[in-house]
PDB file of C-alpha atoms in Angstrom:
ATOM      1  CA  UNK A  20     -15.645 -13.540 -27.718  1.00  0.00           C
ATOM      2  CA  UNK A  21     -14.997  -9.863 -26.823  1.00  0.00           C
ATOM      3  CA  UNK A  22     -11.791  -9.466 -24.666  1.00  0.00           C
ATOM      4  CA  UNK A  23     -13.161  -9.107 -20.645  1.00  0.00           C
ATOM      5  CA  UNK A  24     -12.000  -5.286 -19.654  1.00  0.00           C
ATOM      6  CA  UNK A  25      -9.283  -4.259 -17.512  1.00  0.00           C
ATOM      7  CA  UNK A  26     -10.228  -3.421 -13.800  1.00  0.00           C
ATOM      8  CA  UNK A  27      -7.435  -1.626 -12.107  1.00  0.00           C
ATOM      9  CA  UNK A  28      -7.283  -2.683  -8.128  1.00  0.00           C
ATOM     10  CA  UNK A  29      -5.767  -1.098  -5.078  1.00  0.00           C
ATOM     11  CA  UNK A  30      -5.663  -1.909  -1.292  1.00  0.00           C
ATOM     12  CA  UNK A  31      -4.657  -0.071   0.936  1.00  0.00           C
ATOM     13  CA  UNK A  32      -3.428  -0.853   4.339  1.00  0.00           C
ATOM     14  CA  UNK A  33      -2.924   1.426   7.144  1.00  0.00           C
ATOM     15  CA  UNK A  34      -0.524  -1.377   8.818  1.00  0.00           C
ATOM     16  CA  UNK A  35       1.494  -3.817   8.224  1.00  0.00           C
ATOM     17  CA  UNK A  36       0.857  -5.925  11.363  1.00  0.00           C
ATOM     18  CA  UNK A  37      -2.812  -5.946  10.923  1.00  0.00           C
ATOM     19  CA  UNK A  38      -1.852  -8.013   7.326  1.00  0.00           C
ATOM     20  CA  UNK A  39       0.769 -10.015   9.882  1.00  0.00           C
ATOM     21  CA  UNK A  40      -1.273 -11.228  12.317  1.00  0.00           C
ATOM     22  CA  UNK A  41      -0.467 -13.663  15.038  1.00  0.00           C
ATOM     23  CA  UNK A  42      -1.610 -17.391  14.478  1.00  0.00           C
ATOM     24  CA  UNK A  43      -4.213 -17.230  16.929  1.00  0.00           C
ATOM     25  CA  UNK A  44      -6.195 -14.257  15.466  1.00  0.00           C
ATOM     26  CA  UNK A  45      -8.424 -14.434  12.208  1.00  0.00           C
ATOM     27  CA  UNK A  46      -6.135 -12.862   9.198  1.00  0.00           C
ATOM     28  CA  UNK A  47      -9.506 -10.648   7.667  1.00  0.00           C
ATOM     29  CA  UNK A  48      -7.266  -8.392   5.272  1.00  0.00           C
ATOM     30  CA  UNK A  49      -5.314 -10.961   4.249  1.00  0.00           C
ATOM     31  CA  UNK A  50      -8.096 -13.270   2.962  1.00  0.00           C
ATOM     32  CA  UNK A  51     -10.090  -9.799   1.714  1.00  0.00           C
ATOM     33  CA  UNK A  52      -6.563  -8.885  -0.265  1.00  0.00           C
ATOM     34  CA  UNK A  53      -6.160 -12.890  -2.263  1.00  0.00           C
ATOM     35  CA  UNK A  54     -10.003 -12.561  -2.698  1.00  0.00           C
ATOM     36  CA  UNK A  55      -9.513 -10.068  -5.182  1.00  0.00           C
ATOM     37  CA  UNK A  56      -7.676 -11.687  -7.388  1.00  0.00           C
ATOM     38  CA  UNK A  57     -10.997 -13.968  -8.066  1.00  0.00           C
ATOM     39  CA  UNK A  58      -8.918 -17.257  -8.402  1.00  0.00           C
ATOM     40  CA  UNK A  59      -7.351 -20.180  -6.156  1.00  0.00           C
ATOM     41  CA  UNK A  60      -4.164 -19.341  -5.212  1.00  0.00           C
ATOM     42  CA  UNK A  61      -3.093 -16.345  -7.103  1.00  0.00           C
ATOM     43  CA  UNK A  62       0.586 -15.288  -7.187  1.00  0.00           C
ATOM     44  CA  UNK A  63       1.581 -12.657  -5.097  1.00  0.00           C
ATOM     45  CA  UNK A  64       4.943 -10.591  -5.600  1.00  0.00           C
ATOM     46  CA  UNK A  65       6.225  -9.020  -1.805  1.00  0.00           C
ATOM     47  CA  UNK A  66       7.861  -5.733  -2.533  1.00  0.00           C
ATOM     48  CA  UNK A  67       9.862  -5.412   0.757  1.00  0.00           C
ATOM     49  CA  UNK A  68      12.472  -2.005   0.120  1.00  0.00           C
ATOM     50  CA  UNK A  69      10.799   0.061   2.446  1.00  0.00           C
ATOM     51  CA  UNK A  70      12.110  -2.556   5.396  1.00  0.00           C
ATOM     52  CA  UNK A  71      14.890  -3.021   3.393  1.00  0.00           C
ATOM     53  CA  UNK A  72      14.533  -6.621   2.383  1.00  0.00           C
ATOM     54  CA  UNK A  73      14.351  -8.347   6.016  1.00  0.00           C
ATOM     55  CA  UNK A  74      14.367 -12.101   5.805  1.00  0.00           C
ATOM     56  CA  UNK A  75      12.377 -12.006   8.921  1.00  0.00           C
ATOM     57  CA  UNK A  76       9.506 -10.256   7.192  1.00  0.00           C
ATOM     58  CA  UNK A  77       9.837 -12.353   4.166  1.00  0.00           C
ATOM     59  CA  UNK A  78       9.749 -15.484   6.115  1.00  0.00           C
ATOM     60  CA  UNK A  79       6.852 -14.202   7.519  1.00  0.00           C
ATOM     61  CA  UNK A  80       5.223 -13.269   4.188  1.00  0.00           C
ATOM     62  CA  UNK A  81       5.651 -17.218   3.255  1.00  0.00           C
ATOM     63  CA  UNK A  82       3.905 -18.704   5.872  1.00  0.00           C
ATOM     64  CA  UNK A  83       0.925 -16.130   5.685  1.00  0.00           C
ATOM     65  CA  UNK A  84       0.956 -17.486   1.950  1.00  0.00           C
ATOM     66  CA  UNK A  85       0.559 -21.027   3.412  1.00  0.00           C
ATOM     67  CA  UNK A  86      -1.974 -20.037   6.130  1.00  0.00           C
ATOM     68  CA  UNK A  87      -3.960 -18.016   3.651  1.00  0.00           C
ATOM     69  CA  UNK A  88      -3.756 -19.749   0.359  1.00  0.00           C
ATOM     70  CA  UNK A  89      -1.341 -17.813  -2.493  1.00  0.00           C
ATOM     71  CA  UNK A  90       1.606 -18.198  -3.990  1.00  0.00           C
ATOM     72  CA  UNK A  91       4.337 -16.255  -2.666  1.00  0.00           C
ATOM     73  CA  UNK A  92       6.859 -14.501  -4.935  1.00  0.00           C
ATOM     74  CA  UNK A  93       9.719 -11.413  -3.606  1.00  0.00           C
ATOM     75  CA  UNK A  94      11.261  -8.562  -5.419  1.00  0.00           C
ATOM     76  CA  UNK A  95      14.335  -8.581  -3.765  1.00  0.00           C
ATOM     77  CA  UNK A  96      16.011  -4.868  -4.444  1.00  0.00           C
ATOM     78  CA  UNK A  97      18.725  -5.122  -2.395  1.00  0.00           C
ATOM     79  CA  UNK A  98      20.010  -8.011  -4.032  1.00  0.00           C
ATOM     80  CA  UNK A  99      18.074  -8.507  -7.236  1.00  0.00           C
ATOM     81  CA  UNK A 100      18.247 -11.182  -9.472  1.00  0.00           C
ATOM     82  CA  UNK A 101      17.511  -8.387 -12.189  1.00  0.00           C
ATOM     83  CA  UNK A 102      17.592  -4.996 -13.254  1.00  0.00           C
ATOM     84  CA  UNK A 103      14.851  -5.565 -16.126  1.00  0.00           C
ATOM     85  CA  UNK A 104      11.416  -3.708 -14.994  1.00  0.00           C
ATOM     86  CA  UNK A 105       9.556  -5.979 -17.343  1.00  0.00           C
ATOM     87  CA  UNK A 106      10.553  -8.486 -15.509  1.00  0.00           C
ATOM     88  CA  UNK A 107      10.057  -7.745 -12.058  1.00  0.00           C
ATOM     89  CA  UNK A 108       6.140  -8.544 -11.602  1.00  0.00           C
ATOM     90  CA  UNK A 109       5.985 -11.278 -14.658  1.00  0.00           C
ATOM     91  CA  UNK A 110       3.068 -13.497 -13.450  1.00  0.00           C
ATOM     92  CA  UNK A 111       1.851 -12.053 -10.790  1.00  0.00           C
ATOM     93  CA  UNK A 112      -1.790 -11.310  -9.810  1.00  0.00           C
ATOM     94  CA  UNK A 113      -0.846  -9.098  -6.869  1.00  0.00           C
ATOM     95  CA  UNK A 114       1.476  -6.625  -5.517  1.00  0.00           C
ATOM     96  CA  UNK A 115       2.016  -6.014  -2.183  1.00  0.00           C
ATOM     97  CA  UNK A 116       4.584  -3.218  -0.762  1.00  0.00           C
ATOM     98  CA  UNK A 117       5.608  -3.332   2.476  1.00  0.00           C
ATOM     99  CA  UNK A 118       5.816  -1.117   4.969  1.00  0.00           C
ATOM    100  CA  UNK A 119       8.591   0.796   6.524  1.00  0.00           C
ATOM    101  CA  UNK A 120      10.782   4.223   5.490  1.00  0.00           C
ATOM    102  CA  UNK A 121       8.743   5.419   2.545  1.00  0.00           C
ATOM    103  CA  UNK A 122      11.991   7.752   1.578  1.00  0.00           C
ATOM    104  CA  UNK A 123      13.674   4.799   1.087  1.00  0.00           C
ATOM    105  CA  UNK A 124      11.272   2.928  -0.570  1.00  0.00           C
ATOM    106  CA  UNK A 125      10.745   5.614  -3.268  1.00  0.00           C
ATOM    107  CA  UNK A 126      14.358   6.360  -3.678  1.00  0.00           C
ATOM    108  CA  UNK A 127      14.660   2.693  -4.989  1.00  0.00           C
ATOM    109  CA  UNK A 128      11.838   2.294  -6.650  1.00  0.00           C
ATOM    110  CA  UNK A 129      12.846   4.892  -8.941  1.00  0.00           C
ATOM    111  CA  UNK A 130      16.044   3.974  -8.828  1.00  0.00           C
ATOM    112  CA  UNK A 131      15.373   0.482 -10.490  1.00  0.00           C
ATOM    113  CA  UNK A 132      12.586   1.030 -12.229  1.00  0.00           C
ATOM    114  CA  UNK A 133      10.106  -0.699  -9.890  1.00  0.00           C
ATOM    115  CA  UNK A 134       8.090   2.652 -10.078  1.00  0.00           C
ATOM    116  CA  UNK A 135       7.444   1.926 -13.975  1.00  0.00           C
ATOM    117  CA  UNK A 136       6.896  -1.810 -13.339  1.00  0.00           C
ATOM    118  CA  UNK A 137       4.028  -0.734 -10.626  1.00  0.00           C
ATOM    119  CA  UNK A 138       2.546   1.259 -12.582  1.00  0.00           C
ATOM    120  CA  UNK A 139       2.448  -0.628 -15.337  1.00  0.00           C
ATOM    121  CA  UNK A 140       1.172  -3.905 -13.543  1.00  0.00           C
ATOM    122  CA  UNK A 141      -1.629  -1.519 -12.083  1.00  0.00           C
ATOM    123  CA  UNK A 142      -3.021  -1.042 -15.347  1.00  0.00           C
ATOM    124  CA  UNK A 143      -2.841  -4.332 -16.766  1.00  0.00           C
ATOM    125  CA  UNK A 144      -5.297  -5.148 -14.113  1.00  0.00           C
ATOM    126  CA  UNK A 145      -2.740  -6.605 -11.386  1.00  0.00           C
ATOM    127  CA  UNK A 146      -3.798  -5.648  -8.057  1.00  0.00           C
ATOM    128  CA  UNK A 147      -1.722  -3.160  -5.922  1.00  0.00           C
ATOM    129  CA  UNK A 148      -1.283  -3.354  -2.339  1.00  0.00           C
ATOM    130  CA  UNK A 149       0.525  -1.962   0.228  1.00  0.00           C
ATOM    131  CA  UNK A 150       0.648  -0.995   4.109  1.00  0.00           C
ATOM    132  CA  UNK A 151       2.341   2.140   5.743  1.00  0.00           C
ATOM    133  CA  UNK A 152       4.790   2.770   3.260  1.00  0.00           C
ATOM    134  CA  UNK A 153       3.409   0.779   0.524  1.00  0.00           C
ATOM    135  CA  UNK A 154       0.117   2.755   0.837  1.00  0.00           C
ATOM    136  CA  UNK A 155       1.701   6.740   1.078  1.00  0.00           C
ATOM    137  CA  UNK A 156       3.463   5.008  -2.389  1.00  0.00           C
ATOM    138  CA  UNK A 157       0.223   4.651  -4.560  1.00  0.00           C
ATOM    139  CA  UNK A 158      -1.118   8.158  -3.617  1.00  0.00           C
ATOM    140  CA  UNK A 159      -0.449  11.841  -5.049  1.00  0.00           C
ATOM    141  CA  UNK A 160       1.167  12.748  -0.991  1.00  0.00           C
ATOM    142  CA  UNK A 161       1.013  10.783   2.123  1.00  0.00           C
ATOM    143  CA  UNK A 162       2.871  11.519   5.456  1.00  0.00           C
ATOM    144  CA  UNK A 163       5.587   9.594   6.591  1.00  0.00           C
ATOM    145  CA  UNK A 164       7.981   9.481  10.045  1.00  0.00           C
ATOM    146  CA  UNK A 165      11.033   8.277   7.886  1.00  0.00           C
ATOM    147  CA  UNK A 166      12.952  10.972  10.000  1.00  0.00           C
ATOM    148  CA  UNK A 167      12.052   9.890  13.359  1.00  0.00           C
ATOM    149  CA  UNK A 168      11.876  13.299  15.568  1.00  0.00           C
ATOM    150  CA  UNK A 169       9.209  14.351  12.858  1.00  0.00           C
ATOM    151  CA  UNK A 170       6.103  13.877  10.027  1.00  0.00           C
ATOM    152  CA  UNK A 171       6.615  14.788   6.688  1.00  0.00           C
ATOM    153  CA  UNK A 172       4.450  15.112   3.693  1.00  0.00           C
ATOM    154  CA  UNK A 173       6.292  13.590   0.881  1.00  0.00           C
ATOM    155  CA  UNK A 174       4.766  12.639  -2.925  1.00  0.00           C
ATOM    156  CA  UNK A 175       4.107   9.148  -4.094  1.00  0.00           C
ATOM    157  CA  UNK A 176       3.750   7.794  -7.234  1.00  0.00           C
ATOM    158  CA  UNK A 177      -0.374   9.167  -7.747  1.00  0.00           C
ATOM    159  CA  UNK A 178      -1.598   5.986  -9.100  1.00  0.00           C
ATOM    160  CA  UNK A 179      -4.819   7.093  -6.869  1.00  0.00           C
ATOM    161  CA  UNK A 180      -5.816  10.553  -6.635  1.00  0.00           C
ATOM    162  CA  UNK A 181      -5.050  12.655  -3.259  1.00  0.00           C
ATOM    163  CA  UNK A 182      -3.545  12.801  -0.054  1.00  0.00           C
ATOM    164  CA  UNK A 183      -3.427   9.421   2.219  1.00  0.00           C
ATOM    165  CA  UNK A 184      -2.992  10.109   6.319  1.00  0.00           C
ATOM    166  CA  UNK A 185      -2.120   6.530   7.368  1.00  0.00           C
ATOM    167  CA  UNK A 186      -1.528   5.212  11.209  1.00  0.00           C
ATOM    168  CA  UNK A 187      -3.907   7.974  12.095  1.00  0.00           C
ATOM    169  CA  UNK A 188      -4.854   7.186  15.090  1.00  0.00           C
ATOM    170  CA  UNK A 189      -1.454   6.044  16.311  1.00  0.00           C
ATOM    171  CA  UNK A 190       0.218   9.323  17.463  1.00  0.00           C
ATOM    172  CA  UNK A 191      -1.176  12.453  18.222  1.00  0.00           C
ATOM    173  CA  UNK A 192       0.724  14.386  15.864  1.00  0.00           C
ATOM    174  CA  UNK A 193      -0.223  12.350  13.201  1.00  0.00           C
ATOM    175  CA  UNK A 194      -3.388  14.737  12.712  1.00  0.00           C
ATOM    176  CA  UNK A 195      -1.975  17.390  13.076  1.00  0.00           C
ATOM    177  CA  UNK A 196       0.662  17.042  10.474  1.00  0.00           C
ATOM    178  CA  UNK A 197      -2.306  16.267   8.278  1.00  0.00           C
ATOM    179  CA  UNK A 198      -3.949  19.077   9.279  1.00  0.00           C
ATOM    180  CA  UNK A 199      -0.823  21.555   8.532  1.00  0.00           C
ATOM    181  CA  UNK A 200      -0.646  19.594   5.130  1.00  0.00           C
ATOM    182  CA  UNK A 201      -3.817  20.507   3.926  1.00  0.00           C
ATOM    183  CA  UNK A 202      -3.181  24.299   4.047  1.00  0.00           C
ATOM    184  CA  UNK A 203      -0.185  23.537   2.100  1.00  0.00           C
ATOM    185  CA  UNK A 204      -0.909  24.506  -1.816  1.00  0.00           C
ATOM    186  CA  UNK A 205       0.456  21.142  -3.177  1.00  0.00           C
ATOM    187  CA  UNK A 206      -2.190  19.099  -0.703  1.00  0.00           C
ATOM    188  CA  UNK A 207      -4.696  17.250  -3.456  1.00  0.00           C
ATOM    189  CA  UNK A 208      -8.014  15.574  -2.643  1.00  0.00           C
ATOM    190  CA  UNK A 209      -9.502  13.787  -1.955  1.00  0.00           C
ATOM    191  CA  UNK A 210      -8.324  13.371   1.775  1.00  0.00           C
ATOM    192  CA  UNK A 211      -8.091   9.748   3.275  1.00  0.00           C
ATOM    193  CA  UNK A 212      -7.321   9.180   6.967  1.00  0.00           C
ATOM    194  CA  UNK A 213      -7.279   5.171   8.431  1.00  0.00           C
ATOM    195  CA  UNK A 214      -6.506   4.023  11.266  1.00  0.00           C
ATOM    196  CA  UNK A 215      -4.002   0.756  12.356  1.00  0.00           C
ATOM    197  CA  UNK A 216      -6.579  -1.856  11.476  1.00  0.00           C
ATOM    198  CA  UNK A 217      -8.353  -0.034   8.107  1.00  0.00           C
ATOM    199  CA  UNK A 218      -7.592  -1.345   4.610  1.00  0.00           C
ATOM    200  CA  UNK A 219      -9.258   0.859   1.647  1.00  0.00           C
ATOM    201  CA  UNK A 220     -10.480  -0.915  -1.352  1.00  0.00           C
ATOM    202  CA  UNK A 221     -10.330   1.015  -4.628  1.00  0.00           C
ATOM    203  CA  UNK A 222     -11.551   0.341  -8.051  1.00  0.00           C
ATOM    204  CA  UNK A 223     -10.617   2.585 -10.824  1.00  0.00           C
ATOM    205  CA  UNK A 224      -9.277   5.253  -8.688  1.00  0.00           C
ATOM    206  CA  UNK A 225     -12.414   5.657  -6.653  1.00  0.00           C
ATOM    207  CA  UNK A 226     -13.161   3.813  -3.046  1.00  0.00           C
ATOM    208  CA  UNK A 227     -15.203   1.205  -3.565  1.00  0.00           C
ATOM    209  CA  UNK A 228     -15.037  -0.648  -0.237  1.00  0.00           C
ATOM    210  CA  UNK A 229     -13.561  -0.840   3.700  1.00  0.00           C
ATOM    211  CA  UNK A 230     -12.125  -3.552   5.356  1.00  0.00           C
ATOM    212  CA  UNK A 231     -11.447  -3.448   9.481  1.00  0.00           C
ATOM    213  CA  UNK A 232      -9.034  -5.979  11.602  1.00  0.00           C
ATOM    214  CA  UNK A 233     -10.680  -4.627  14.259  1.00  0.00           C
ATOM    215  CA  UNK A 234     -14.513  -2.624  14.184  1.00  0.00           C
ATOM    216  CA  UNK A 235     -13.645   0.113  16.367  1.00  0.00           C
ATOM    217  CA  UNK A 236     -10.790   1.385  13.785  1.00  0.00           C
ATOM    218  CA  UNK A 237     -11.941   4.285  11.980  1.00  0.00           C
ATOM    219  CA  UNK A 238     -11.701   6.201   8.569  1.00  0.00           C
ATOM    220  CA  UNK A 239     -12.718   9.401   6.868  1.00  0.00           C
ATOM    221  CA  UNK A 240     -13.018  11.087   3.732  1.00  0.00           C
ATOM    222  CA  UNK A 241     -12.852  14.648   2.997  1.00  0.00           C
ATOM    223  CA  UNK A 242     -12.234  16.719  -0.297  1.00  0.00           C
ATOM    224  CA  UNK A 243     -10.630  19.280  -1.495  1.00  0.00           C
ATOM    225  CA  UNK A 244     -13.396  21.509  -2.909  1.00  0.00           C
ATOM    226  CA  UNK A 245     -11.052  22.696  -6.244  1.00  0.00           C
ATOM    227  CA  UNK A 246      -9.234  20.238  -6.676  1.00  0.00           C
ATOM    228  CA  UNK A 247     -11.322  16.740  -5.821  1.00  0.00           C
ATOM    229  CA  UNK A 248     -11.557  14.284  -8.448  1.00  0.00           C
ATOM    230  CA  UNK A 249     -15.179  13.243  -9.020  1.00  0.00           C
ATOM    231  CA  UNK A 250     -15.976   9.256  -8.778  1.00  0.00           C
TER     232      UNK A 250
END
């Protein structure tokens, strides 16, 4: 029987509180993310550097696991049970990065070799999440407010082609920095902006999907004329 071929997955999450939902409220990307995985209770790794491993968050992540139906697993960077990359996603089915400084969380994802691991996971077919942070992480440049008083462009790992402007609708200056971005010479398309509430499904590099918490959360796509990959 021929071997079945390797899909590579990504979702991508504006927010991490639209993944975290309160008890009361339907949790849409959170059943759309396990779905993926097209089996009963797949194993999903949390990646939580960018927050910088808060048991509050990965308390949180545990009981989602119950309410949704997966089984939870951590990488715990801060203090790891090991150093071997290999080893860091070993049975999972998913990924999902947190949100939170995405400085940090690339500083020590290189630093340990989680950056490899990622990538490596991604194309065995594991699916690759992440919110805020997690999501500037899989693409070429995203903007980030890791320095508080201001947004920043800053270079991800570019495990999907272009330039992602999460939380877009959540400060005015967020559109503008994208804006400013864009005339920059290192800007690559294609050009993603989502709003708090948008999660971006792509397969093989190329969007194949959008999922909303809420329906008046919005998205666009643009390109880069020179430089936009074709899907």
């Amino acid at each position: 029987m021929p071997a079945t071929p390797t899909v590579r997955q990504a979702f991508c999450i504006s927010d991490s509180l639209s993944l975290f939902v309160p008890e009361w409220e339907e949790p849409v990307l959170a059943r759309a993310l396990v779905a993926l995985a097209t089996k009963a209770s797949p194993a999903i790794c949390y990646v939580g550097a960018a927050k910088g491993d808060q048991p509050e968050r990965i308390l949180a992540f545990y009981q989602l696991a119950q309410r949704v139906g997966f089984t939870p697993r951590t990488l715990n960077l801060f203090t790891p049970t090991t150093d071997d990359p290999d080893a860091y996603f070993a049975g999972a089915d998913i990924i999902y990065v947190d949100g939170g400084s995405t400085r940090n969380l690339m500083v020590l994802l290189r630093e340990w070799g989680a950056d490899r691991a990622i990538r490596s996971a991604y194309d065995r077919g594991i699916v690759l999440a992440g919110a805020s942070a997690g999501a500037n992480m899989m693409f070429e440049w995203g903007l980030t407010d890791s320095v508080r008083t201001r947004i920043d462009p800053i270079a991800g790992l570019g495990i999907l082609p272009g330039t992602i402007g999460i939380h877009h609708d959540s400060h005015p200056r967020r559109p503008e920095a994208l804006a400013a971005f864009l005339d920059d010479p290192r800007a690559t398309g294609p050009v993603f902006t989502i709003d708090d509430g948008v999660a971006l499904h792509f397969v093989e590099g190329c969007h194949a999907g959008t999922r909303k918490r809420r329906e008046n959360a919005g998205w666009t796509w643009s390109k880069l004329p020179s430089r936009m990959r074709v899907c």
